[in-house]
PDB file of C-alpha atoms in Angstrom:
ATOM      1  CA  TRP H 297      74.657-111.588  12.213  1.00 78.00           C
ATOM      2  CA  GLU H 298      77.836-111.592  14.264  1.00 85.00           C
ATOM      3  CA  GLU H 299      79.066-108.375  12.621  1.00 87.00           C
ATOM      4  CA  PHE H 300      75.773-106.705  13.554  1.00 88.00           C
ATOM      5  CA  VAL H 301      76.047-107.852  17.200  1.00 86.00           C
ATOM      6  CA  LEU H 302      79.664-106.590  17.504  1.00 87.00           C
ATOM      7  CA  LYS H 303      78.665-103.277  16.053  1.00 89.00           C
ATOM      8  CA  GLU H 304      75.682-102.967  18.459  1.00 89.00           C
ATOM      9  CA  ILE H 305      77.941-103.764  21.444  1.00 88.00           C
ATOM     10  CA  ARG H 306      80.238-100.918  20.458  1.00 88.00           C
ATOM     11  CA  VAL H 307      77.298 -98.521  19.887  1.00 91.00           C
ATOM     12  CA  TRP H 308      75.782 -99.536  23.231  1.00 89.00           C
ATOM     13  CA  LYS H 309      79.089 -98.863  24.964  1.00 90.00           C
ATOM     14  CA  LYS H 310      79.540 -95.466  23.306  1.00 90.00           C
ATOM     15  CA  PHE H 311      75.996 -94.451  24.154  1.00 91.00           C
ATOM     16  CA  HIS H 312      76.316 -95.285  27.866  1.00 90.00           C
ATOM     17  CA  LEU H 313      79.807 -93.743  28.162  1.00 90.00           C
ATOM     18  CA  TYR H 314      78.508 -90.567  26.572  1.00 89.00           C
ATOM     19  CA  TRP H 315      75.647 -90.154  29.052  1.00 88.00           C
ATOM     20  CA  LEU H 316      77.653 -91.167  32.091  1.00 87.00           C
ATOM     21  CA  ASN H 317      80.196 -88.470  31.244  1.00 86.00           C
ATOM     22  CA  GLN H 318      77.679 -85.701  31.005  1.00 85.00           C
ATOM     23  CA  ASP H 319      77.482 -83.211  33.822  1.00 84.00           C
ATOM     24  CA  ILE H 320      73.740 -83.677  34.434  1.00 85.00           C
ATOM     25  CA  PRO H 321      71.726 -85.684  36.942  1.00 86.00           C
ATOM     26  CA  LEU H 322      71.019 -89.220  35.726  1.00 88.00           C
ATOM     27  CA  LEU H 323      69.078 -92.146  37.146  1.00 90.00           C
ATOM     28  CA  LEU H 324      70.104 -95.597  35.999  1.00 89.00           C
ATOM     29  CA  ILE H 325      67.582 -98.396  36.348  1.00 89.00           C
ATOM     30  CA  ARG H 326      68.219-101.969  35.231  1.00 86.00           C
ATOM     31  CA  TYR H 327      66.008-104.020  32.976  1.00 84.00           C
ATOM     32  CA  GLU H 328      66.222-106.922  35.382  1.00 82.00           C
ATOM     33  CA  ASP H 329      64.930-104.881  38.319  1.00 86.00           C
ATOM     34  CA  LEU H 330      62.125-103.432  36.148  1.00 85.00           C
ATOM     35  CA  ILE H 331      61.029-106.972  35.177  1.00 82.00           C
ATOM     36  CA  ARG H 332      61.090-108.283  38.756  1.00 84.00           C
ATOM     37  CA  ARG H 333      59.845-105.221  40.678  1.00 87.00           C
ATOM     38  CA  PRO H 334      58.169-102.750  38.345  1.00 88.00           C
ATOM     39  CA  ASP H 335      56.399-101.062  41.264  1.00 88.00           C
ATOM     40  CA  ARG H 336      59.627-100.309  43.168  1.00 88.00           C
ATOM     41  CA  VAL H 337      61.500 -99.160  39.998  1.00 90.00           C
ATOM     42  CA  MET H 338      58.670 -96.908  38.906  1.00 90.00           C
ATOM     43  CA  GLU H 339      58.501 -95.389  42.408  1.00 88.00           C
ATOM     44  CA  ARG H 340      62.225 -94.647  42.169  1.00 90.00           C
ATOM     45  CA  VAL H 341      61.815 -93.093  38.708  1.00 90.00           C
ATOM     46  CA  ILE H 342      59.015 -90.844  39.858  1.00 88.00           C
ATOM     47  CA  GLN H 343      61.005 -89.845  42.974  1.00 86.00           C
ATOM     48  CA  PHE H 344      63.954 -88.899  40.725  1.00 88.00           C
ATOM     49  CA  VAL H 345      61.987 -87.044  38.103  1.00 86.00           C
ATOM     50  CA  LEU H 346      59.857 -85.074  40.572  1.00 83.00           C
ATOM     51  CA  GLU H 347      62.726 -84.638  43.015  1.00 81.00           C
ATOM     52  CA  ILE H 348      60.833 -85.944  46.005  1.00 80.00           C
ATOM     53  CA  GLN H 349      62.080 -87.966  48.984  1.00 77.00           C
ATOM     54  CA  ARG H 350      58.972 -90.012  49.721  1.00 75.00           C
ATOM     55  CA  MET H 351      56.020 -91.221  47.755  1.00 73.00           C
ATOM     56  CA  GLY H 352      52.515 -90.294  48.668  1.00 74.00           C
ATOM     57  CA  SER H 353      49.525 -92.476  47.970  1.00 79.00           C
ATOM     58  CA  PHE H 354      48.734 -90.361  44.888  1.00 79.00           C
ATOM     59  CA  PHE H 355      51.514 -91.936  42.816  1.00 82.00           C
ATOM     60  CA  GLY H 356      51.601 -95.320  44.562  1.00 83.00           C
ATOM     61  CA  GLU H 357      47.962 -95.982  43.647  1.00 87.00           C
ATOM     62  CA  ARG H 358      48.544 -95.060  40.042  1.00 86.00           C
ATOM     63  CA  ILE H 359      51.610 -97.297  39.757  1.00 88.00           C
ATOM     64  CA  ASP H 360      49.678-100.196  41.271  1.00 88.00           C
ATOM     65  CA  ARG H 361      46.763 -99.643  38.869  1.00 90.00           C
ATOM     66  CA  CYS H 362      49.089 -99.565  35.821  1.00 88.00           C
ATOM     67  CA  ILE H 363      50.782-102.820  36.917  1.00 86.00           C
ATOM     68  CA  ARG H 364      47.431-104.523  37.467  1.00 87.00           C
ATOM     69  CA  GLU H 365      46.191-103.336  34.097  1.00 86.00           C
ATOM     70  CA  GLN H 366      49.337-104.691  32.402  1.00 82.00           C
ATOM     71  CA  GLU H 367      48.979-108.042  34.143  1.00 81.00           C
ATOM     72  CA  GLU H 368      45.354-108.200  32.927  1.00 82.00           C
ATOM     73  CA  ILE H 369      46.418-107.445  29.348  1.00 76.00           C
ATOM     74  CA  GLU H 370      49.049-110.231  29.568  1.00 75.00           C
ATOM     75  CA  ARG H 371      46.414-112.689  30.939  1.00 76.00           C
ATOM     76  CA  LEU H 372      44.161-111.966  27.974  1.00 77.00           C
ATOM     77  CA  GLY H 373      46.926-113.141  25.675  1.00 70.00           C
ATOM     78  CA  SER H 374      46.968-110.028  23.501  1.00 62.00           C
ATOM     79  CA  TYR H 375      50.594-109.320  24.449  1.00 59.00           C
ATOM     80  CA  LYS H 376      53.241-111.940  24.936  1.00 61.00           C
ATOM     81  CA  PRO H 377      56.585-110.728  26.193  1.00 58.00           C
ATOM     82  CA  ARG H 378      59.655-112.382  24.753  1.00 60.00           C
ATOM     83  CA  SER H 379      60.426-115.707  26.331  1.00 58.00           C
ATOM     84  CA  GLY H 380      64.157-115.200  26.707  1.00 59.00           C
ATOM     85  CA  GLY H 381      65.083-114.322  30.219  1.00 67.00           C
ATOM     86  CA  ILE H 382      68.015-112.736  32.019  1.00 73.00           C
ATOM     87  CA  GLY H 383      71.338-113.752  30.500  1.00 74.00           C
ATOM     88  CA  LYS H 384      69.981-116.491  28.300  1.00 74.00           C
ATOM     89  CA  ALA H 385      71.125-114.925  25.021  1.00 76.00           C
ATOM     90  CA  PHE H 386      74.787-115.610  26.004  1.00 77.00           C
ATOM     91  CA  SER H 387      74.420-119.239  25.043  1.00 77.00           C
ATOM     92  CA  LYS H 388      74.074-118.128  21.419  1.00 81.00           C
ATOM     93  CA  TYR H 389      77.104-115.811  21.315  1.00 84.00           C
ATOM     94  CA  SER H 390      80.268-116.786  19.469  1.00 86.00           C
ATOM     95  CA  ALA H 391      83.760-116.689  21.015  1.00 86.00           C
ATOM     96  CA  GLU H 392      84.452-113.381  19.266  1.00 87.00           C
ATOM     97  CA  ILE H 393      81.358-111.759  20.747  1.00 87.00           C
ATOM     98  CA  LEU H 394      82.133-113.085  24.189  1.00 84.00           C
ATOM     99  CA  LYS H 395      85.680-111.733  23.860  1.00 85.00           C
ATOM    100  CA  GLU H 396      84.313-108.247  23.069  1.00 84.00           C
ATOM    101  CA  LEU H 397      82.329-108.468  26.354  1.00 83.00           C
ATOM    102  CA  GLN H 398      85.589-109.109  28.246  1.00 83.00           C
ATOM    103  CA  ASP H 399      87.174-105.877  26.988  1.00 84.00           C
ATOM    104  CA  LEU H 400      88.542-103.858  29.973  1.00 87.00           C
ATOM    105  CA  GLU H 401      86.606-100.745  28.965  1.00 88.00           C
ATOM    106  CA  PHE H 402      83.418-102.737  28.697  1.00 87.00           C
ATOM    107  CA  ILE H 403      83.951-104.337  32.118  1.00 87.00           C
ATOM    108  CA  MET H 404      84.651-100.960  33.697  1.00 89.00           C
ATOM    109  CA  LEU H 405      81.467 -99.577  32.216  1.00 89.00           C
ATOM    110  CA  MET H 406      79.487-102.520  33.510  1.00 88.00           C
ATOM    111  CA  GLU H 407      80.913-101.779  36.995  1.00 88.00           C
ATOM    112  CA  ARG H 408      79.646 -98.178  36.751  1.00 87.00           C
ATOM    113  CA  LEU H 409      76.194 -99.459  35.663  1.00 86.00           C
ATOM    114  CA  GLY H 410      75.871-101.730  38.699  1.00 83.00           C
ATOM    115  CA  TYR H 411      76.728-104.998  36.937  1.00 83.00           C
ATOM    116  CA  GLY H 412      80.262-105.426  38.347  1.00 80.00           C
ATOM    117  CA  SER H 413      79.686-108.683  40.249  1.00 79.00           C
ATOM    118  CA  LEU H 414      77.660-109.951  37.327  1.00 77.00           C
ATOM    119  CA  MET H 415      80.627-109.819  34.991  1.00 76.00           C
ATOM    120  CA  ARG H 416      82.383-112.286  37.343  1.00 80.00           C
ATOM    121  CA  THR H 417      79.390-114.592  37.513  1.00 83.00           C
ATOM    122  CA  PRO H 418      78.438-117.313  34.992  1.00 81.00           C
ATOM    123  CA  TRP H 419      75.517-116.067  32.913  1.00 76.00           C
ATOM    124  CA  GLU H 420      73.416-119.055  33.940  1.00 78.00           C
ATOM    125  CA  LYS H 421      73.278-117.477  37.473  1.00 81.00           C
ATOM    126  CA  TRP H 422      72.410-113.977  36.373  1.00 79.00           C
ATOM    127  CA  ALA H 423      68.726-114.448  37.087  1.00 77.00           C
ATOM    128  CA  GLU H 424      69.679-114.664  40.817  1.00 80.00           C
ATOM    129  CA  MET H 425      71.290-111.233  40.978  1.00 79.00           C
ATOM    130  CA  SER H 426      70.224-108.789  43.685  1.00 81.00           C
ATOM    131  CA  PRO H 427      68.359-105.624  42.734  1.00 80.00           C
ATOM    132  CA  LEU H 428      70.185-102.306  42.853  1.00 80.00           C
ATOM    133  CA  LYS H 429      70.041-100.602  46.219  1.00 82.00           C
ATOM    134  CA  ASP H 430      66.946 -98.326  46.115  1.00 81.00           C
ATOM    135  CA  HIS H 431      66.205 -99.831  42.652  1.00 81.00           C
ATOM    136  CA  GLY H 432      68.405 -97.320  40.834  1.00 82.00           C
ATOM    137  CA  ILE H 433      71.761 -95.570  40.786  1.00 82.00           C
ATOM    138  CA  GLU H 434      71.649 -91.794  40.825  1.00 83.00           C
ATOM    139  CA  TYR H 435      74.519 -89.979  39.135  1.00 79.00           C
ATOM    140  CA  LEU H 436      74.714 -86.335  40.158  1.00 77.00           C
ATOM    141  CA  PRO H 437      76.870 -83.676  38.487  1.00 72.00           C
ATOM    142  CA  SER H 438      78.986 -83.297  41.613  1.00 59.00           C
ATOM    143  CA  THR H 439      80.087 -86.935  41.377  1.00 46.00           C
ATOM    144  CA  SER H 440      81.233 -86.641  37.780  1.00 46.00           C
ATOM    145  CA  ALA H 441      82.979 -83.250  37.939  1.00 49.00           C
ATOM    146  CA  PRO H 442      86.787 -83.137  38.281  1.00 49.00           C
ATOM    147  CA  GLU H 443      88.222 -82.308  41.659  1.00 55.00           C
ATOM    148  CA  GLY H 444      87.778 -78.596  42.336  1.00 46.00           C
ATOM    149  CA  GLY H 445      85.644 -78.127  39.201  1.00 47.00           C
ATOM    150  CA  ASN H 446      82.735 -75.647  39.063  1.00 43.00           C
ATOM    151  CA  ILE H 447      79.453 -77.462  39.648  1.00 42.00           C
ATOM    152  CA  VAL H 448      75.943 -76.096  39.254  1.00 41.00           C
ATOM    153  CA  VAL H 449      73.258 -78.299  40.814  1.00 42.00           C
ATOM    154  CA  LEU H 450      69.733 -77.484  39.765  1.00 43.00           C
ATOM    155  CA  ASN H 451      66.610 -78.186  41.772  1.00 46.00           C
ATOM    156  CA  LYS H 452      68.416 -79.742  44.742  1.00 46.00           C
ATOM    157  CA  GLY H 453      68.056 -78.348  48.251  1.00 48.00           C
ATOM    158  CA  GLU H 454      66.366 -75.052  49.025  1.00 48.00           C
ATOM    159  CA  LEU H 455      64.810 -72.915  46.317  1.00 45.00           C
ATOM    160  CA  ALA H 456      66.116 -69.430  45.758  1.00 48.00           C
ATOM    161  CA  ARG H 457      62.705 -68.090  46.818  1.00 50.00           C
ATOM    162  CA  GLY H 458      61.152 -66.980  50.066  1.00 54.00           C
ATOM    163  CA  PRO H 459      58.443 -69.113  51.746  1.00 55.00           C
ATOM    164  CA  LYS H 460      55.658 -67.025  50.148  1.00 60.00           C
ATOM    165  CA  GLU H 461      57.161 -67.317  46.636  1.00 60.00           C
ATOM    166  CA  GLN H 462      56.702 -71.020  45.990  1.00 62.00           C
ATOM    167  CA  THR H 463      56.244 -72.347  42.474  1.00 66.00           C
ATOM    168  CA  ASN H 464      52.868 -73.818  41.610  1.00 67.00           C
ATOM    169  CA  TRP H 465      54.516 -77.234  41.202  1.00 66.00           C
ATOM    170  CA  ARG H 466      55.980 -77.056  44.757  1.00 68.00           C
ATOM    171  CA  LYS H 467      52.554 -76.107  46.107  1.00 71.00           C
ATOM    172  CA  ILE H 468      51.042 -79.141  44.428  1.00 72.00           C
ATOM    173  CA  LYS H 469      53.778 -81.442  45.825  1.00 70.00           C
ATOM    174  CA  VAL H 470      53.130 -80.059  49.311  1.00 71.00           C
ATOM    175  CA  GLU H 471      49.383 -80.541  48.900  1.00 72.00           C
ATOM    176  CA  LEU H 472      49.883 -84.155  47.776  1.00 70.00           C
ATOM    177  CA  GLY H 473      52.136 -84.750  50.758  1.00 68.00           C
ATOM    178  CA  ILE H 474      55.146 -85.819  48.638  1.00 66.00           C
ATOM    179  CA  VAL H 475      57.526 -83.065  49.741  1.00 62.00           C
ATOM    180  CA  GLU H 476      58.444 -81.891  53.218  1.00 58.00           C
ATOM    181  CA  ASN H 477      57.023 -78.471  53.930  1.00 54.00           C
ATOM    182  CA  LYS H 478      59.249 -76.234  56.048  1.00 59.00           C
ATOM    183  CA  CYS H 479      56.808 -73.366  56.209  1.00 59.00           C
ATOM    184  CA  SER H 480      55.491 -72.670  59.721  1.00 62.00           C
ATOM    185  CA  CYS H 481      52.296 -70.818  58.879  1.00 63.00           C
ATOM    186  CA  GLU H 482      49.042 -72.362  60.131  1.00 65.00           C
ATOM    187  CA  ARG H 483      47.778 -73.233  56.656  1.00 58.00           C
ATOM    188  CA  CYS H 484      50.906 -75.235  55.790  1.00 55.00           C
ATOM    189  CA  LYS H 485      51.032 -76.914  59.173  1.00 59.00           C
ATOM    190  CA  SER H 486      47.482 -78.114  58.725  1.00 58.00           C
ATOM    191  CA  MET H 487      48.221 -79.409  55.188  1.00 51.00           C
ATOM    192  CA  SER H 488      51.209 -81.345  56.373  1.00 52.00           C
ATOM    193  CA  LYS H 489      49.140 -83.198  59.002  1.00 54.00           C
ATOM    194  CA  ARG H 490      46.906 -84.754  56.379  1.00 49.00           C
TER     195      ARG H 490
END
């Protein structure tokens, strides 16, 4: 069992280092935040995926419904989440496994993933950790590129289209009120007042 856990720690570390070193936008969310505030974390995920700054009621209502439905399923007893908890598995780890978790590369990775203070806190107190600011850490290509490197940022800022050449998806986002509309025509002004 111990060999398996050590191998999985190394695989986990390589996986995360691989993705953090890619020159693409990433959103990191933490399991602990998802367990405690699924509504806030899912809002953050939707904002990132759809590239919107604020949530309209369209998505908020759906997130709330999904959470309520999940709570109902759990009340019925048909699904029982594991009974562990945040950090409780550490009591079962051997000295060799705990030593692997103190490796400098591992600690530096945990810092990048928003767990820096956690690595200096006894695992018994992990359940008290604060959520990530805005319930996620966004990694953009510009933050991972070397100084002076060439960076291409997609879907950020203004589109390379005129105001009358919007994509269908942008029109839908404007209609739902989840993206700021900078068009000054009467139709767009009336839609943004909704």
